[in-house]
PDB file of C-alpha atoms in Angstrom:
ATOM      1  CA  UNK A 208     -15.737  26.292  18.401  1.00 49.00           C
ATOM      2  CA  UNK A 209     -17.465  23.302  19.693  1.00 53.00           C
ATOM      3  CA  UNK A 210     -15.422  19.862  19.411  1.00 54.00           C
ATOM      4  CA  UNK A 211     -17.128  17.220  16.865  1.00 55.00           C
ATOM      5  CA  UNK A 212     -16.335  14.248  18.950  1.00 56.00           C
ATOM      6  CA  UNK A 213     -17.666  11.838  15.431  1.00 57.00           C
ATOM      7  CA  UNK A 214     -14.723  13.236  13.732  1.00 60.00           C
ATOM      8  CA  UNK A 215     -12.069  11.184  12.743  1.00 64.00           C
ATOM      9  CA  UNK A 216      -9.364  13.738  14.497  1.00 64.00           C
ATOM     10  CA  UNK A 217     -10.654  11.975  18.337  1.00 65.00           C
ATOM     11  CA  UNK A 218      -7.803  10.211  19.613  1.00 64.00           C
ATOM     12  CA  UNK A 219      -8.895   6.783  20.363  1.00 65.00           C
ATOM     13  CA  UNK A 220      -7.502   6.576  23.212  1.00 63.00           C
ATOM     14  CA  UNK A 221      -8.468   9.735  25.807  1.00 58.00           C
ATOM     15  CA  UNK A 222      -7.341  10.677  29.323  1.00 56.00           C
ATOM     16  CA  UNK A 223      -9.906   9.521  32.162  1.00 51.00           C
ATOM     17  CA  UNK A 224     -11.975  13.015  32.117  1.00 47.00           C
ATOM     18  CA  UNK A 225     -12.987  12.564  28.601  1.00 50.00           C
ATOM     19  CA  UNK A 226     -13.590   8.799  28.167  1.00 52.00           C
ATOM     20  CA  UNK A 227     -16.226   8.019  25.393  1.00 51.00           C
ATOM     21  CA  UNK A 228     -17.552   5.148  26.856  1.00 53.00           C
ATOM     22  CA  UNK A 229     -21.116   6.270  27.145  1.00 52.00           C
ATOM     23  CA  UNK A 230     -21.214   5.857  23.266  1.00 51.00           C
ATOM     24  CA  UNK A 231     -19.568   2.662  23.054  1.00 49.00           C
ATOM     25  CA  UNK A 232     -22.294   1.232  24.984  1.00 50.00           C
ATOM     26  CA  UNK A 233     -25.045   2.324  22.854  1.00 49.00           C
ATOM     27  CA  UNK A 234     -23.374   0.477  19.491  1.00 48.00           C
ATOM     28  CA  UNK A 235     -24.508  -3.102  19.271  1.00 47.00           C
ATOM     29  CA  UNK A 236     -22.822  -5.205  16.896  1.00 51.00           C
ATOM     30  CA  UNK A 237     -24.739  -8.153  15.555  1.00 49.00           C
ATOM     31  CA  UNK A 238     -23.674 -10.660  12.643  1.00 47.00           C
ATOM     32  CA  UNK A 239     -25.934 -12.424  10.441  1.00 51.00           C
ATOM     33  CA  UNK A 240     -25.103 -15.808   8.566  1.00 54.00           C
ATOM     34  CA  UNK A 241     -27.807 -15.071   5.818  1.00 58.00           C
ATOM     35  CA  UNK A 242     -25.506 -13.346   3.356  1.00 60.00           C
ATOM     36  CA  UNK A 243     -22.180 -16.278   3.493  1.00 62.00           C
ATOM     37  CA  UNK A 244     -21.602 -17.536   0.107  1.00 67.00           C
ATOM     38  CA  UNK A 245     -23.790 -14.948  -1.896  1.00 77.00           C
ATOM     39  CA  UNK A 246     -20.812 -13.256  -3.821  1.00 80.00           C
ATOM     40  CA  UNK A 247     -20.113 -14.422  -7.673  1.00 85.00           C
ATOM     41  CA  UNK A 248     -16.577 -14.112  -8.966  1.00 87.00           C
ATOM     42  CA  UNK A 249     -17.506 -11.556 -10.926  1.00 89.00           C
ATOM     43  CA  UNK A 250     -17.871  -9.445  -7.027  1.00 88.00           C
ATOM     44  CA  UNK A 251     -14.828 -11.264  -6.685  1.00 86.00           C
ATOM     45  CA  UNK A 252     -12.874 -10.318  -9.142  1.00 87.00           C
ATOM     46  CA  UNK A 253     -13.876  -6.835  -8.920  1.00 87.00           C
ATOM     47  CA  UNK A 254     -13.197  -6.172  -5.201  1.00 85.00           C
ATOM     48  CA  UNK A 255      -9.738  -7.350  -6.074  1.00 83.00           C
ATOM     49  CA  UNK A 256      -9.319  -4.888  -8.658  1.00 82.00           C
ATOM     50  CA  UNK A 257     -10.430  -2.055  -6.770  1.00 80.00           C
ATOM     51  CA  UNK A 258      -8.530  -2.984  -3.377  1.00 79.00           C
ATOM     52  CA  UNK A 259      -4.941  -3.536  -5.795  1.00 76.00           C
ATOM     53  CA  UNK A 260      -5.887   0.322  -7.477  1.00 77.00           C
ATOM     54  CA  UNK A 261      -7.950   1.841  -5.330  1.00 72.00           C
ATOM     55  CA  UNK A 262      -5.104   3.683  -3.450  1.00 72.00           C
ATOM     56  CA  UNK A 263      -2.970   4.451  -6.533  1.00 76.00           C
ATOM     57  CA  UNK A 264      -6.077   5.843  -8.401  1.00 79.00           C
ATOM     58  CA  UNK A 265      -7.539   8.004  -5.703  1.00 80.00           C
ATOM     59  CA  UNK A 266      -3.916   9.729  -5.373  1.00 84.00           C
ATOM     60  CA  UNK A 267      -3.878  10.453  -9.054  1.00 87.00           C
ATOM     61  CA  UNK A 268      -5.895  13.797  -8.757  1.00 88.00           C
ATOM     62  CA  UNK A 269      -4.070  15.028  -5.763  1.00 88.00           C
ATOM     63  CA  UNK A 270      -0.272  14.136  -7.192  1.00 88.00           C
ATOM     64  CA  UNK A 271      -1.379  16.260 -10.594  1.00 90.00           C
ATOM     65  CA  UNK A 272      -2.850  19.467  -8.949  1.00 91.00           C
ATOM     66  CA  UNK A 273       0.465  19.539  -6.644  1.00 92.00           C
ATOM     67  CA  UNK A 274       2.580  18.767  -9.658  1.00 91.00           C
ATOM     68  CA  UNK A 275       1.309  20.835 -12.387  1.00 91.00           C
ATOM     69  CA  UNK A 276       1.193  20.125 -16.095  1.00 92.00           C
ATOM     70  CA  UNK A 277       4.715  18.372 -15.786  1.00 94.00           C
ATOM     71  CA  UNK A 278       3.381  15.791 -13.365  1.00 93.00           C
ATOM     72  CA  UNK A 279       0.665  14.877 -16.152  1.00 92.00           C
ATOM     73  CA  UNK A 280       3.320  14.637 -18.961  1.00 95.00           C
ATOM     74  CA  UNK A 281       5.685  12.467 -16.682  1.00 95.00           C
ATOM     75  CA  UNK A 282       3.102  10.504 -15.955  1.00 92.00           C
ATOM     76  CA  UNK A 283       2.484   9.613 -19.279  1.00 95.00           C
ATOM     77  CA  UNK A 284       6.573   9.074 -20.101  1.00 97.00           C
ATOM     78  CA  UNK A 285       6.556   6.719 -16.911  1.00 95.00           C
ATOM     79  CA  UNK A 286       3.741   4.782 -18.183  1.00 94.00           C
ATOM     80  CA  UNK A 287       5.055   4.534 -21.726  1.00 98.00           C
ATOM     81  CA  UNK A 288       8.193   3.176 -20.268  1.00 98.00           C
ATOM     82  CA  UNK A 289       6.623   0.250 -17.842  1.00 96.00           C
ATOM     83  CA  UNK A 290       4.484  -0.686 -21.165  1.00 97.00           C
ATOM     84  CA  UNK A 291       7.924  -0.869 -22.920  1.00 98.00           C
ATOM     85  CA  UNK A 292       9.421  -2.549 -19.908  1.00 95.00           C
ATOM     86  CA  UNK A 293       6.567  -5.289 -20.213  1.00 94.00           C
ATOM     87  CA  UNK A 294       7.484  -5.601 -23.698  1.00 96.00           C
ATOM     88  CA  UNK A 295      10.906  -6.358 -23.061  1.00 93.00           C
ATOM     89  CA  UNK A 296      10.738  -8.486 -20.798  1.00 91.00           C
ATOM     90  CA  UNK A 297       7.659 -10.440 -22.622  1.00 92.00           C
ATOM     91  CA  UNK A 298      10.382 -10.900 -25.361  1.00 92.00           C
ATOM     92  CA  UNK A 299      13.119 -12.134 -22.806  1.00 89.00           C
ATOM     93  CA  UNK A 300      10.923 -14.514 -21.794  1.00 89.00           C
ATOM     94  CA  UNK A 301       9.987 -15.523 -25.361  1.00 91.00           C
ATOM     95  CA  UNK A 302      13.617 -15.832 -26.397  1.00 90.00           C
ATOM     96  CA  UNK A 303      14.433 -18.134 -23.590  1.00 89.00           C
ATOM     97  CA  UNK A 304      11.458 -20.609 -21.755  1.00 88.00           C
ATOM     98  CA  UNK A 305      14.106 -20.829 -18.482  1.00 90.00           C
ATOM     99  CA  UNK A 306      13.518 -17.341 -18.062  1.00 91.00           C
ATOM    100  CA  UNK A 307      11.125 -16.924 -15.087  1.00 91.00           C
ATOM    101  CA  UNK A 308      12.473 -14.310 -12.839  1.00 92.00           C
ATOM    102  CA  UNK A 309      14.021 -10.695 -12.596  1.00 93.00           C
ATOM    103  CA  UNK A 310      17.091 -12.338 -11.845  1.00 95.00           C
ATOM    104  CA  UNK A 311      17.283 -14.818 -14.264  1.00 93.00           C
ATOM    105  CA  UNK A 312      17.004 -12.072 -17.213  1.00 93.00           C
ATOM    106  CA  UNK A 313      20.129 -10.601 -15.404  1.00 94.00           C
ATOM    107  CA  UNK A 314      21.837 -13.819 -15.361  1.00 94.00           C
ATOM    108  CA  UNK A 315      21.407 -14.062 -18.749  1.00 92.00           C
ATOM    109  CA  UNK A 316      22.050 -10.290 -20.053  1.00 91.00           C
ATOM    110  CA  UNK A 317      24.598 -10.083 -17.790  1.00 95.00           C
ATOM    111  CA  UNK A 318      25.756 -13.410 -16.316  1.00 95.00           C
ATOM    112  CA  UNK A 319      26.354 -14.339 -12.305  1.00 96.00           C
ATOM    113  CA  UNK A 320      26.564 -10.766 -11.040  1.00 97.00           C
ATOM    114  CA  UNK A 321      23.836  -9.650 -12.989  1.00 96.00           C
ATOM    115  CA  UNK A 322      22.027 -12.072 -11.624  1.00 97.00           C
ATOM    116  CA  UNK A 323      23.710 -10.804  -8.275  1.00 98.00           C
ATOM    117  CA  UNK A 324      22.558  -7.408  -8.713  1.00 97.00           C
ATOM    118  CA  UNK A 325      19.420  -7.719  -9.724  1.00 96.00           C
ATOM    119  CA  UNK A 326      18.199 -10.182  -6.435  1.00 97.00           C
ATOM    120  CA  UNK A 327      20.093  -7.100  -4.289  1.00 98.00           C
ATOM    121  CA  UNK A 328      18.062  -4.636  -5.609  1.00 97.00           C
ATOM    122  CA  UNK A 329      14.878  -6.300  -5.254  1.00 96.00           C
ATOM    123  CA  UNK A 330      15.579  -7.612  -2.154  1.00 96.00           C
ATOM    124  CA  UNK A 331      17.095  -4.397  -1.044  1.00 98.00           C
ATOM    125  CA  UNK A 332      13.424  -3.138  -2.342  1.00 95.00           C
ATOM    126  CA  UNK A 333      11.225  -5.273  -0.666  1.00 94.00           C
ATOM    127  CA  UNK A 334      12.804  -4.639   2.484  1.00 96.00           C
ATOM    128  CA  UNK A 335      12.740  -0.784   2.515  1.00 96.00           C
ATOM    129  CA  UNK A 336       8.992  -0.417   0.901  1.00 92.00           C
ATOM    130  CA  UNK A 337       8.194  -2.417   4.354  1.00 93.00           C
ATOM    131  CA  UNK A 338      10.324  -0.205   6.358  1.00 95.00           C
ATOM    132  CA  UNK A 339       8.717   2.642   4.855  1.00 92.00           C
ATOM    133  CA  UNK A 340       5.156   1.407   5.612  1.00 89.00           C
ATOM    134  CA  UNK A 341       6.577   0.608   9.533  1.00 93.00           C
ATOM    135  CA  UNK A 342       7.309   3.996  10.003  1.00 93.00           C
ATOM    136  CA  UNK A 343       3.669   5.423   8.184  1.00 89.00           C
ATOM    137  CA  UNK A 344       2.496   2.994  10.612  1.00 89.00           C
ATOM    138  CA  UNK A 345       4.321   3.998  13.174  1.00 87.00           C
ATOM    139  CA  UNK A 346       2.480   7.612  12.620  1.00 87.00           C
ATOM    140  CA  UNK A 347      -0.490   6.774  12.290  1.00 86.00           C
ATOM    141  CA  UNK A 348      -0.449   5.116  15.658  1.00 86.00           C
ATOM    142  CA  UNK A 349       0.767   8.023  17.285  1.00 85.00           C
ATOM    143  CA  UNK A 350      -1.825  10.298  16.067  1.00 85.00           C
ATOM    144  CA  UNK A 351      -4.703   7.590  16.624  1.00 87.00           C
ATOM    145  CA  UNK A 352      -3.236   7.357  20.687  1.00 85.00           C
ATOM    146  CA  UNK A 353      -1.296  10.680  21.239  1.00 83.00           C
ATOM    147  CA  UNK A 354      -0.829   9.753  25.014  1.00 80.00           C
ATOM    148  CA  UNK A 355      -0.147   6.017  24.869  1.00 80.00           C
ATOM    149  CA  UNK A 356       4.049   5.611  24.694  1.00 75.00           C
ATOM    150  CA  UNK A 357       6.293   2.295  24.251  1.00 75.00           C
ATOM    151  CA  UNK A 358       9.713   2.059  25.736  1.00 76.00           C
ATOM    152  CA  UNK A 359      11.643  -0.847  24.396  1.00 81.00           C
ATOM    153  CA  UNK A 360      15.105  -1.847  26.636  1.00 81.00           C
ATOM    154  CA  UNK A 361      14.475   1.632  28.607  1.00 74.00           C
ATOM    155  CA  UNK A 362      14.620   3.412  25.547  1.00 66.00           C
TER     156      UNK A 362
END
């Protein structure tokens, strides 16, 4: 089978017998001024949208034919609770015009350590959710340059 060297499984990066140079030269780039400032904020708004749920969305169909009729009835249950969630904390918020963080609901259900807990854990959060996308990173980059290596201290 003959190797489709458009396809997006080419390392970018290729030992010297295979370089793809040839076809880089052929691309020319060129940039034109004539379309700056043609975008309403409808565009705007839009491209927003669609870049905040375009991930999420596109997944949907792929997470429910892995997971089955109980993936589409949690999904629902998960979605009934953040609406509920949104609720609650709409009314926390209502009760109490100081209230304008996570952490100061769980100062005030709970006093200082709620407050305590509740920065951990979103802390704690933010922190591994960008772990987590290091190491997806991390390989993507090795399939993208499957001969390129890093040693750090020797390591």
């Amino acid at each position: 089978m003959a190797r489709d060297e458009s396809s997006l499984t080419v390392p970018l990066v290729v030992e010297e017998k295979q370089r793809l140079g040839h076809k880089l030269e052929d691309v020319e780039t060129t940039y034109s001024d004539s379309t700056a400032g043609t975008t309403s904020s409808f565009k705007t708004v839009f491209h927003g949208l669609n870049a905040l749920s375009g991930v999420g969305i596109l997944s949907i169909p792929y997470a429910l034919s892995s997971g089955g009729w109980l993936s589409l009835i949690l999904l629902f249950v998960i979605s009934i609770a953040a609406f509920y969630s949104g609720l609650l904390i709409q009314r926390c918020m209502d009760v109490d015009s100081n209230i304008r963080t996570y952490p100061d609901i769980g100062e005030r259900a709970f006093g200082r350590k709620g407050r305590l807990l509740v920065s951990v854990v979103m802390y704690a959060e933010l922190y591994l959710v960008a772990a987590g996308f290091l190491i997806l990173e991390g390989d993507n980059l090795q399939s993208l340059f499957p001969n390129m290596g890093i040693e750090v201290a020797g390591v």
